[in-house]
């Protein structure tokens, strides 16, 4: 952090920390294949580092396909996991060697049959986002009976049904929340086996939590819960796939911003409004609904503090970061002071707008080598 000065806001991402998180997760999940969800942070250096560490990649668009291939990823290591794809993008990915796709509807399955013939396909199941801070329920997945019907239809369409996928919601705080979906998957595997379709892969998605303000279970607890659940529900264990985004990159990032204004709306207000030079439009999308509570650090944290409402710099009133969450900041804080936002490596640069109110998109510096070293494996 100290090495970087210059105009705020900016993000600093420590690549060796990404390597350490990758090794912790891949180690905990044993033989599972790990697909990095590129949308969490699509920086080429970071993707190249993960290629060197042996990761595979979950991509959602044509440009994420290009990014991974340019970073040296084998097309066979890409999974096109978005269940909402343009036909032209399916054709594009298929022409570049991508052979693994996810669908959750009859129409998408038909599109895959036409534009990605011969590919392996996962069917995504609806999953409750309960227990997570950023649910991905409702919009993605289908009911189990529909999944059975669609996977059963896949071979006749010239596709290879390999398994099912689901996502229990991002920043999922409870490792036990994978169990209901794994049980459901096991029933689908059994039902299809009875009609001669042998599924082989179980994609347990992402959702593994990172420490923000409150501590979360260690990655080993997630892996142990998932693996125990698979043993419990499956007679023949499928190959496991995990798709972490946030867990791999959040911890590595520190976002430095600056206080622009501190004010009160009435003379007697106890709560101060603290306006930062970053907000919802500048990369802090995860504060939507006050879902993610980032840890904030200032140079005055040793002194007395008081309650605050924290807002971004734009001319939009949705650009309020925390109003209900009981944040406190030092009374000594002044305009021009820095505020460091910890755990900001995920979903920040990838979600900043290109220039709402003329404010430049978030800049980022990537520090440390993009070549993994043996030392990264030693832990802290
Ligand atoms: C975003 C996403 C992920 C990553 O989720 P995290 O909660 O960041 O781990 C994994 N799989 C799919 C399909 C996604 O859309």
Short mmCIF file of C-alpha atoms and ligand atoms in Angstrom, two decimals:
data_model
loop_
_atom_site.label_atom_id
_atom_site.label_comp_id
_atom_site.label_asym_id
_atom_site.label_seq_id
_atom_site.Cartn_x
_atom_site.Cartn_y
_atom_site.Cartn_z
CA UNK A 1 0.00 0.00 0.00
CA UNK A 2 2.71 2.45 1.08
CA UNK A 3 4.43 1.99 -2.30
CA UNK A 4 1.39 3.40 -4.09
CA UNK A 5 0.54 7.04 -3.93
CA UNK A 6 -1.27 9.12 -6.48
CA UNK A 7 -4.90 9.97 -6.91
CA UNK A 8 -7.50 7.89 -5.11
CA UNK A 9 -9.48 5.74 -5.39
CA UNK A 10 -7.24 2.84 -6.38
CA UNK A 11 -7.10 -0.85 -5.65
CA UNK A 12 -3.90 -2.74 -4.82
CA UNK A 13 -4.03 -6.51 -5.32
CA UNK A 14 -1.31 -8.76 -3.94
CA UNK A 15 -0.90 -11.65 -6.38
CA UNK A 16 0.92 -13.99 -3.94
CA UNK A 17 -2.13 -13.76 -1.66
CA UNK A 18 -4.30 -14.95 -4.57
CA UNK A 19 -1.88 -17.87 -5.05
CA UNK A 20 -2.12 -18.72 -1.35
CA UNK A 21 -5.93 -18.67 -1.39
CA UNK A 22 -5.99 -20.82 -4.53
CA UNK A 23 -3.68 -23.39 -2.95
CA UNK A 24 -5.68 -23.42 0.29
CA UNK A 25 -8.94 -24.04 -1.57
CA UNK A 26 -7.54 -26.55 -4.09
CA UNK A 27 -5.78 -28.38 -1.24
CA UNK A 28 -8.95 -28.50 0.86
CA UNK A 29 -11.00 -29.88 -2.03
CA UNK A 30 -8.48 -32.58 -2.88
CA UNK A 31 -9.10 -33.99 -6.35
CA UNK A 32 -11.82 -31.48 -7.29
CA UNK A 33 -11.27 -29.33 -10.37
CA UNK A 34 -11.23 -25.65 -9.47
CA UNK A 35 -12.79 -23.24 -11.97
CA UNK A 36 -12.07 -19.60 -11.12
CA UNK A 37 -15.18 -17.44 -11.75
CA UNK A 38 -13.46 -14.80 -13.86
CA UNK A 39 -16.06 -12.11 -13.23
CA UNK A 40 -14.75 -11.67 -9.66
CA UNK A 41 -11.60 -10.03 -11.03
CA UNK A 42 -10.69 -10.37 -14.71
CA UNK A 43 -7.14 -8.97 -14.48
CA UNK A 44 -4.92 -10.76 -17.05
CA UNK A 45 -1.95 -11.06 -14.65
CA UNK A 46 -4.19 -12.69 -12.08
CA UNK A 47 -5.64 -15.08 -14.67
CA UNK A 48 -2.11 -15.95 -15.89
CA UNK A 49 -1.06 -16.70 -12.30
CA UNK A 50 -4.04 -19.04 -11.89
CA UNK A 51 -3.26 -20.73 -15.24
CA UNK A 52 0.24 -21.46 -13.90
CA UNK A 53 -1.25 -22.83 -10.69
CA UNK A 54 -3.36 -25.27 -12.72
CA UNK A 55 -6.77 -23.63 -12.36
CA UNK A 56 -9.64 -23.97 -14.79
CA UNK A 57 -12.01 -21.08 -15.52
CA UNK A 58 -15.72 -20.31 -15.35
CA UNK A 59 -16.48 -17.77 -18.07
CA UNK A 60 -19.69 -15.91 -18.87
CA UNK A 61 -19.04 -14.06 -22.12
CA UNK A 62 -17.05 -13.98 -25.32
CA UNK A 63 -14.51 -11.55 -23.92
CA UNK A 64 -13.91 -13.72 -20.85
CA UNK A 65 -13.22 -16.62 -23.24
CA UNK A 66 -10.69 -14.44 -25.10
CA UNK A 67 -9.14 -13.21 -21.87
CA UNK A 68 -8.51 -16.73 -20.56
CA UNK A 69 -7.16 -18.01 -23.88
CA UNK A 70 -4.84 -15.00 -24.19
CA UNK A 71 -3.63 -15.72 -20.64
CA UNK A 72 -2.60 -19.20 -21.78
CA UNK A 73 -5.55 -21.25 -20.58
CA UNK A 74 -6.33 -24.44 -22.50
CA UNK A 75 -9.81 -24.17 -24.08
CA UNK A 76 -10.53 -27.54 -22.45
CA UNK A 77 -10.15 -25.81 -19.06
CA UNK A 78 -13.00 -23.37 -19.72
CA UNK A 79 -16.59 -23.81 -18.63
CA UNK A 80 -19.13 -21.44 -20.14
CA UNK A 81 -21.21 -21.23 -17.00
CA UNK A 82 -23.63 -18.45 -17.84
CA UNK A 83 -27.05 -20.00 -18.50
CA UNK A 84 -28.02 -16.98 -20.62
CA UNK A 85 -25.93 -16.99 -23.81
CA UNK A 86 -26.40 -15.51 -27.27
CA UNK A 87 -26.26 -18.10 -30.02
CA UNK A 88 -23.40 -16.16 -31.64
CA UNK A 89 -21.41 -16.29 -28.40
CA UNK A 90 -21.97 -20.04 -28.05
CA UNK A 91 -20.69 -20.51 -31.63
CA UNK A 92 -17.72 -18.23 -30.89
CA UNK A 93 -16.70 -20.18 -27.78
CA UNK A 94 -17.22 -23.52 -29.50
CA UNK A 95 -15.07 -22.45 -32.47
CA UNK A 96 -12.28 -21.63 -30.02
CA UNK A 97 -12.39 -25.07 -28.44
CA UNK A 98 -14.70 -24.59 -25.46
CA UNK A 99 -16.55 -27.87 -24.91
CA UNK A 100 -18.21 -27.44 -21.51
CA UNK A 101 -21.42 -25.42 -21.18
CA UNK A 102 -24.14 -24.91 -18.58
CA UNK A 103 -27.87 -24.61 -19.30
CA UNK A 104 -31.03 -24.41 -17.20
CA UNK A 105 -33.80 -24.42 -19.80
CA UNK A 106 -35.04 -26.33 -22.83
CA UNK A 107 -34.36 -23.38 -25.11
CA UNK A 108 -30.75 -23.01 -23.98
CA UNK A 109 -30.20 -26.76 -24.38
CA UNK A 110 -31.52 -26.51 -27.92
CA UNK A 111 -29.18 -23.57 -28.62
CA UNK A 112 -26.23 -25.59 -27.34
CA UNK A 113 -27.20 -28.56 -29.52
CA UNK A 114 -27.26 -26.32 -32.57
CA UNK A 115 -24.23 -24.11 -31.90
CA UNK A 116 -21.94 -26.26 -29.73
CA UNK A 117 -22.58 -29.78 -31.07
CA UNK A 118 -20.95 -32.63 -29.19
CA UNK A 119 -20.25 -30.54 -26.08
CA UNK A 120 -20.46 -31.63 -22.47
CA UNK A 121 -23.33 -29.98 -20.63
CA UNK A 122 -24.23 -29.33 -17.01
CA UNK A 123 -27.79 -28.58 -15.96
CA UNK A 124 -28.00 -25.93 -13.26
CA UNK A 125 -30.45 -26.48 -10.43
CA UNK A 126 -32.35 -23.82 -8.57
CA UNK A 127 -30.82 -23.42 -5.12
CA UNK A 128 -31.91 -21.49 -2.09
CA UNK A 129 -29.60 -18.58 -1.39
CA UNK A 130 -30.49 -18.74 2.28
CA UNK A 131 -27.53 -18.19 4.57
CA UNK A 132 -25.68 -16.18 1.93
CA UNK A 133 -25.17 -12.42 1.87
CA UNK A 134 -25.54 -12.22 -1.91
CA UNK A 135 -28.18 -14.78 -3.03
CA UNK A 136 -28.12 -16.08 -6.61
CA UNK A 137 -31.45 -17.85 -6.30
CA UNK A 138 -34.49 -17.49 -8.65
CA UNK A 139 -32.71 -16.12 -11.69
CA UNK A 140 -30.65 -19.26 -12.36
CA UNK A 141 -31.38 -22.95 -12.39
CA UNK A 142 -34.43 -25.12 -12.89
CA UNK A 143 -36.48 -27.54 -10.80
CA UNK A 144 -35.13 -31.08 -10.32
CA UNK A 145 -37.84 -32.76 -12.44
CA UNK A 146 -37.08 -30.41 -15.31
CA UNK A 147 -33.36 -31.08 -14.93
CA UNK A 148 -34.00 -34.82 -15.20
CA UNK A 149 -36.10 -34.36 -18.33
CA UNK A 150 -33.57 -32.04 -20.02
CA UNK A 151 -30.48 -34.09 -19.16
CA UNK A 152 -32.29 -37.17 -20.41
CA UNK A 153 -33.02 -35.42 -23.71
CA UNK A 154 -29.40 -34.27 -24.21
CA UNK A 155 -27.88 -37.40 -25.84
CA UNK A 156 -30.48 -37.47 -28.61
CA UNK A 157 -29.58 -33.83 -29.32
CA UNK A 158 -25.92 -34.80 -29.77
CA UNK A 159 -24.78 -33.44 -26.41
CA UNK A 160 -23.01 -35.23 -23.56
CA UNK A 161 -24.84 -34.69 -20.25
CA UNK A 162 -22.05 -34.71 -17.64
CA UNK A 163 -23.78 -33.57 -14.50
CA UNK A 164 -25.51 -30.89 -12.52
CA UNK A 165 -24.41 -27.59 -11.06
CA UNK A 166 -25.80 -25.15 -8.52
CA UNK A 167 -24.75 -22.05 -6.58
CA UNK A 168 -25.81 -21.60 -2.95
CA UNK A 169 -25.29 -17.83 -3.01
CA UNK A 170 -22.20 -15.68 -2.75
CA UNK A 171 -20.54 -15.11 0.63
CA UNK A 172 -22.41 -18.14 1.95
CA UNK A 173 -21.73 -18.17 5.68
CA UNK A 174 -23.00 -21.67 6.41
CA UNK A 175 -21.09 -24.68 5.02
CA UNK A 176 -24.15 -26.89 5.72
CA UNK A 177 -26.11 -25.07 2.97
CA UNK A 178 -24.55 -27.21 0.24
CA UNK A 179 -26.17 -30.36 1.61
CA UNK A 180 -29.75 -29.94 0.31
CA UNK A 181 -28.51 -29.29 -3.23
CA UNK A 182 -26.06 -32.20 -3.09
CA UNK A 183 -28.88 -34.49 -1.91
CA UNK A 184 -31.05 -33.26 -4.78
CA UNK A 185 -28.19 -33.84 -7.24
CA UNK A 186 -27.74 -37.40 -5.98
CA UNK A 187 -31.41 -38.13 -6.61
CA UNK A 188 -31.09 -36.76 -10.14
CA UNK A 189 -28.00 -38.89 -10.80
CA UNK A 190 -29.86 -42.00 -9.58
CA UNK A 191 -32.97 -41.26 -11.58
CA UNK A 192 -31.01 -40.77 -14.78
CA UNK A 193 -28.92 -43.85 -14.17
CA UNK A 194 -32.13 -45.89 -14.02
CA UNK A 195 -32.91 -44.76 -17.57
CA UNK A 196 -29.39 -45.37 -18.84
CA UNK A 197 -27.89 -41.86 -18.64
CA UNK A 198 -24.73 -41.86 -16.52
CA UNK A 199 -23.83 -38.44 -15.10
CA UNK A 200 -20.26 -38.06 -13.85
CA UNK A 201 -19.66 -34.54 -12.53
CA UNK A 202 -21.06 -32.50 -9.68
CA UNK A 203 -20.44 -28.76 -9.81
CA UNK A 204 -20.91 -27.28 -6.34
CA UNK A 205 -20.47 -23.70 -7.56
CA UNK A 206 -18.91 -20.86 -5.61
CA UNK A 207 -20.04 -19.05 -2.50
CA UNK A 208 -17.08 -19.84 -0.23
CA UNK A 209 -16.85 -16.93 2.15
CA UNK A 210 -14.02 -14.53 2.86
CA UNK A 211 -13.46 -12.52 6.07
CA UNK A 212 -14.91 -9.03 5.92
CA UNK A 213 -16.05 -7.53 9.22
CA UNK A 214 -17.04 -10.77 10.80
CA UNK A 215 -15.02 -13.96 10.74
CA UNK A 216 -16.26 -16.82 8.55
CA UNK A 217 -15.56 -20.57 8.67
CA UNK A 218 -12.19 -21.59 7.22
CA UNK A 219 -12.13 -23.03 3.69
CA UNK A 220 -11.38 -26.47 5.15
CA UNK A 221 -14.77 -26.42 6.90
CA UNK A 222 -16.53 -25.78 3.56
CA UNK A 223 -14.59 -28.51 1.78
CA UNK A 224 -15.16 -30.99 4.62
CA UNK A 225 -18.90 -30.28 4.66
CA UNK A 226 -19.20 -30.66 0.88
CA UNK A 227 -17.14 -33.84 0.74
CA UNK A 228 -19.00 -35.43 3.67
CA UNK A 229 -22.30 -34.57 2.05
CA UNK A 230 -21.20 -36.14 -1.25
CA UNK A 231 -20.16 -39.32 0.60
CA UNK A 232 -23.49 -39.41 2.39
CA UNK A 233 -25.71 -39.02 -0.66
CA UNK A 234 -23.82 -40.67 -3.53
CA UNK A 235 -23.18 -44.38 -3.83
CA UNK A 236 -20.57 -43.76 -6.54
CA UNK A 237 -18.88 -40.43 -5.85
CA UNK A 238 -18.91 -38.08 -8.89
CA UNK A 239 -15.94 -35.92 -9.89
CA UNK A 240 -16.24 -32.66 -8.02
CA UNK A 241 -16.01 -29.19 -9.55
CA UNK A 242 -15.80 -25.99 -7.46
CA UNK A 243 -16.20 -22.49 -8.92
CA UNK A 244 -14.82 -19.99 -6.42
CA UNK A 245 -14.73 -16.30 -7.26
CA UNK A 246 -14.78 -14.15 -4.17
CA UNK A 247 -12.75 -16.53 -1.97
CA UNK A 248 -9.77 -16.52 -4.33
CA UNK A 249 -9.39 -12.77 -4.85
CA UNK A 250 -11.19 -10.73 -2.16
CA UNK A 251 -8.55 -10.98 0.56
CA UNK A 252 -5.74 -9.94 -1.79
CA UNK A 253 -7.20 -6.47 -2.45
CA UNK A 254 -7.02 -3.23 -0.49
CA UNK A 255 -8.91 -0.26 -1.88
CA UNK A 256 -7.60 3.15 -0.90
CA UNK A 257 -10.03 6.03 -1.07
CA UNK A 258 -10.31 9.50 0.37
CA UNK A 259 -12.83 11.41 2.44
CA UNK A 260 -14.40 14.17 0.33
CA UNK A 261 -16.81 15.69 2.82
CA UNK A 262 -18.07 15.18 6.36
CA UNK A 263 -21.36 16.85 7.23
CA UNK A 264 -24.53 16.80 9.29
CA UNK A 265 -28.07 17.38 8.03
CA UNK A 266 -29.27 19.06 11.26
CA UNK A 267 -27.24 20.76 13.97
CA UNK A 268 -28.27 18.20 16.55
CA UNK A 269 -27.59 15.07 14.43
CA UNK A 270 -25.34 12.59 16.15
CA UNK A 271 -24.64 10.73 12.93
CA UNK A 272 -22.21 12.37 10.53
CA UNK A 273 -22.43 11.79 6.79
CA UNK A 274 -19.03 10.75 5.48
CA UNK A 275 -18.73 11.04 1.71
CA UNK A 276 -15.91 9.03 0.12
CA UNK A 277 -14.47 9.36 -3.38
CA UNK A 278 -15.70 5.83 -4.17
CA UNK A 279 -19.20 4.42 -3.95
CA UNK A 280 -21.72 2.10 -5.54
CA UNK A 281 -20.81 3.26 -9.07
CA UNK A 282 -17.05 3.24 -8.52
CA UNK A 283 -16.74 -0.46 -7.73
CA UNK A 284 -18.53 -1.07 -4.44
CA UNK A 285 -21.51 -2.89 -6.00
CA UNK A 286 -21.38 -5.41 -3.13
CA UNK A 287 -22.70 -2.73 -0.77
CA UNK A 288 -26.04 -2.92 -2.64
CA UNK A 289 -28.64 -3.66 0.04
CA UNK A 290 -25.72 -3.28 2.49
CA UNK A 291 -24.97 -6.94 1.70
CA UNK A 292 -21.23 -6.90 2.25
CA UNK A 293 -19.84 -5.02 5.22
CA UNK A 294 -16.27 -4.10 4.36
CA UNK A 295 -13.69 -3.46 7.05
CA UNK A 296 -12.54 0.17 6.96
CA UNK A 297 -9.17 1.36 8.27
CA UNK A 298 -8.03 4.95 8.82
CA UNK A 299 -4.96 6.58 10.36
CA UNK A 300 -7.09 7.82 13.29
CA UNK A 301 -8.51 4.50 14.46
CA UNK A 302 -6.78 4.77 17.87
CA UNK A 303 -8.83 7.85 18.77
CA UNK A 304 -12.53 8.18 19.69
CA UNK A 305 -15.14 7.43 17.04
CA UNK A 306 -18.78 8.18 16.37
CA UNK A 307 -21.66 6.81 14.29
CA UNK A 308 -21.71 7.58 10.58
CA UNK A 309 -23.63 7.15 7.36
CA UNK A 310 -21.19 6.41 4.57
CA UNK A 311 -21.89 7.52 1.01
CA UNK A 312 -20.22 7.72 -2.36
CA UNK A 313 -19.39 10.83 -4.37
CA UNK A 314 -21.95 10.70 -7.20
CA UNK A 315 -25.15 12.71 -7.66
CA UNK A 316 -27.37 9.70 -7.06
CA UNK A 317 -29.04 8.89 -3.79
CA UNK A 318 -28.71 5.13 -4.32
CA UNK A 319 -25.01 5.84 -3.88
CA UNK A 320 -25.20 5.36 -0.12
CA UNK A 321 -22.98 2.55 1.12
CA UNK A 322 -24.06 2.10 4.73
CA UNK A 323 -27.00 3.76 6.42
CA UNK A 324 -28.51 0.90 8.46
CA UNK A 325 -25.25 -0.87 9.33
CA UNK A 326 -23.84 0.59 12.56
CA UNK A 327 -20.57 1.92 11.17
CA UNK A 328 -18.41 4.20 13.31
CA UNK A 329 -15.49 6.31 12.11
CA UNK A 330 -13.00 8.45 14.04
CA UNK A 331 -14.10 11.91 15.14
CA UNK A 332 -10.71 13.17 13.98
CA UNK A 333 -11.40 12.14 10.37
CA UNK A 334 -11.16 15.08 7.92
CA UNK A 335 -11.66 15.62 4.19
CA UNK A 336 -8.52 14.50 2.37
CA UNK A 337 -7.81 11.66 4.84
CA UNK A 338 -7.42 8.18 3.41
CA UNK A 339 -9.78 5.33 4.17
CA UNK A 340 -8.57 1.82 3.32
CA UNK A 341 -11.25 -0.74 2.42
CA UNK A 342 -9.98 -4.24 3.16
CA UNK A 343 -10.93 -7.46 1.38
CA UNK A 344 -11.76 -5.48 -1.77
CA UNK A 345 -10.20 -7.71 -4.44
CA UNK A 346 -13.49 -9.26 -5.62
CA UNK A 347 -16.28 -7.65 -7.69
CA UNK A 348 -14.79 -4.15 -7.47
CA UNK A 349 -12.75 -3.39 -10.63
CA UNK A 350 -15.12 -5.64 -12.56
CA UNK A 351 -18.19 -3.69 -11.47
CA UNK A 352 -17.02 -0.06 -11.61
CA UNK A 353 -18.91 2.02 -14.15
CA UNK A 354 -16.99 3.57 -17.03
CA UNK A 355 -17.64 7.09 -15.89
CA UNK A 356 -20.89 7.91 -14.12
CA UNK A 357 -20.76 11.64 -13.29
CA UNK A 358 -17.45 11.76 -15.15
CA UNK A 359 -15.68 9.85 -12.42
CA UNK A 360 -13.00 7.59 -13.89
CA UNK A 361 -13.28 3.83 -13.47
CA UNK A 362 -11.37 2.31 -10.57
CA UNK A 363 -7.68 1.88 -11.28
CA UNK A 364 -5.80 -1.10 -9.93
CA UNK A 365 -2.18 -2.05 -9.26
CA UNK A 366 -1.15 -5.69 -9.13
CA UNK A 367 1.86 -6.31 -6.95
CA UNK A 368 4.08 -9.34 -6.42
CA UNK A 369 5.04 -11.88 -9.03
CA UNK A 370 2.51 -13.47 -11.35
CA UNK A 371 4.78 -16.52 -11.27
CA UNK A 372 3.84 -18.75 -8.35
CA UNK A 373 6.68 -19.52 -5.97
CA UNK A 374 7.03 -22.54 -3.74
CA UNK A 375 6.85 -20.18 -0.75
CA UNK A 376 3.22 -19.31 -1.55
CA UNK A 377 2.31 -22.80 -0.46
CA UNK A 378 3.61 -22.27 3.08
CA UNK A 379 0.53 -20.41 4.24
CA UNK A 380 0.72 -17.19 6.23
C1 LIG B 1 -20.26 -15.67 -9.78
C2 LIG B 1 -20.27 -17.14 -9.95
C3 LIG B 1 -19.41 -17.93 -9.19
C4 LIG B 1 -18.52 -17.39 -8.10
O1 LIG B 1 -19.23 -17.11 -6.94
P1 LIG B 1 -18.50 -16.62 -5.61
O2 LIG B 1 -19.61 -16.46 -4.66
O3 LIG B 1 -17.78 -15.37 -5.93
O4 LIG B 1 -17.56 -17.71 -5.20
C5 LIG B 1 -19.40 -19.29 -9.45
N1 LIG B 1 -20.20 -19.84 -10.39
C6 LIG B 1 -21.04 -19.10 -11.13
C7 LIG B 1 -21.88 -19.77 -12.17
C8 LIG B 1 -21.11 -17.74 -10.93
O5 LIG B 1 -21.97 -17.00 -11.65
#
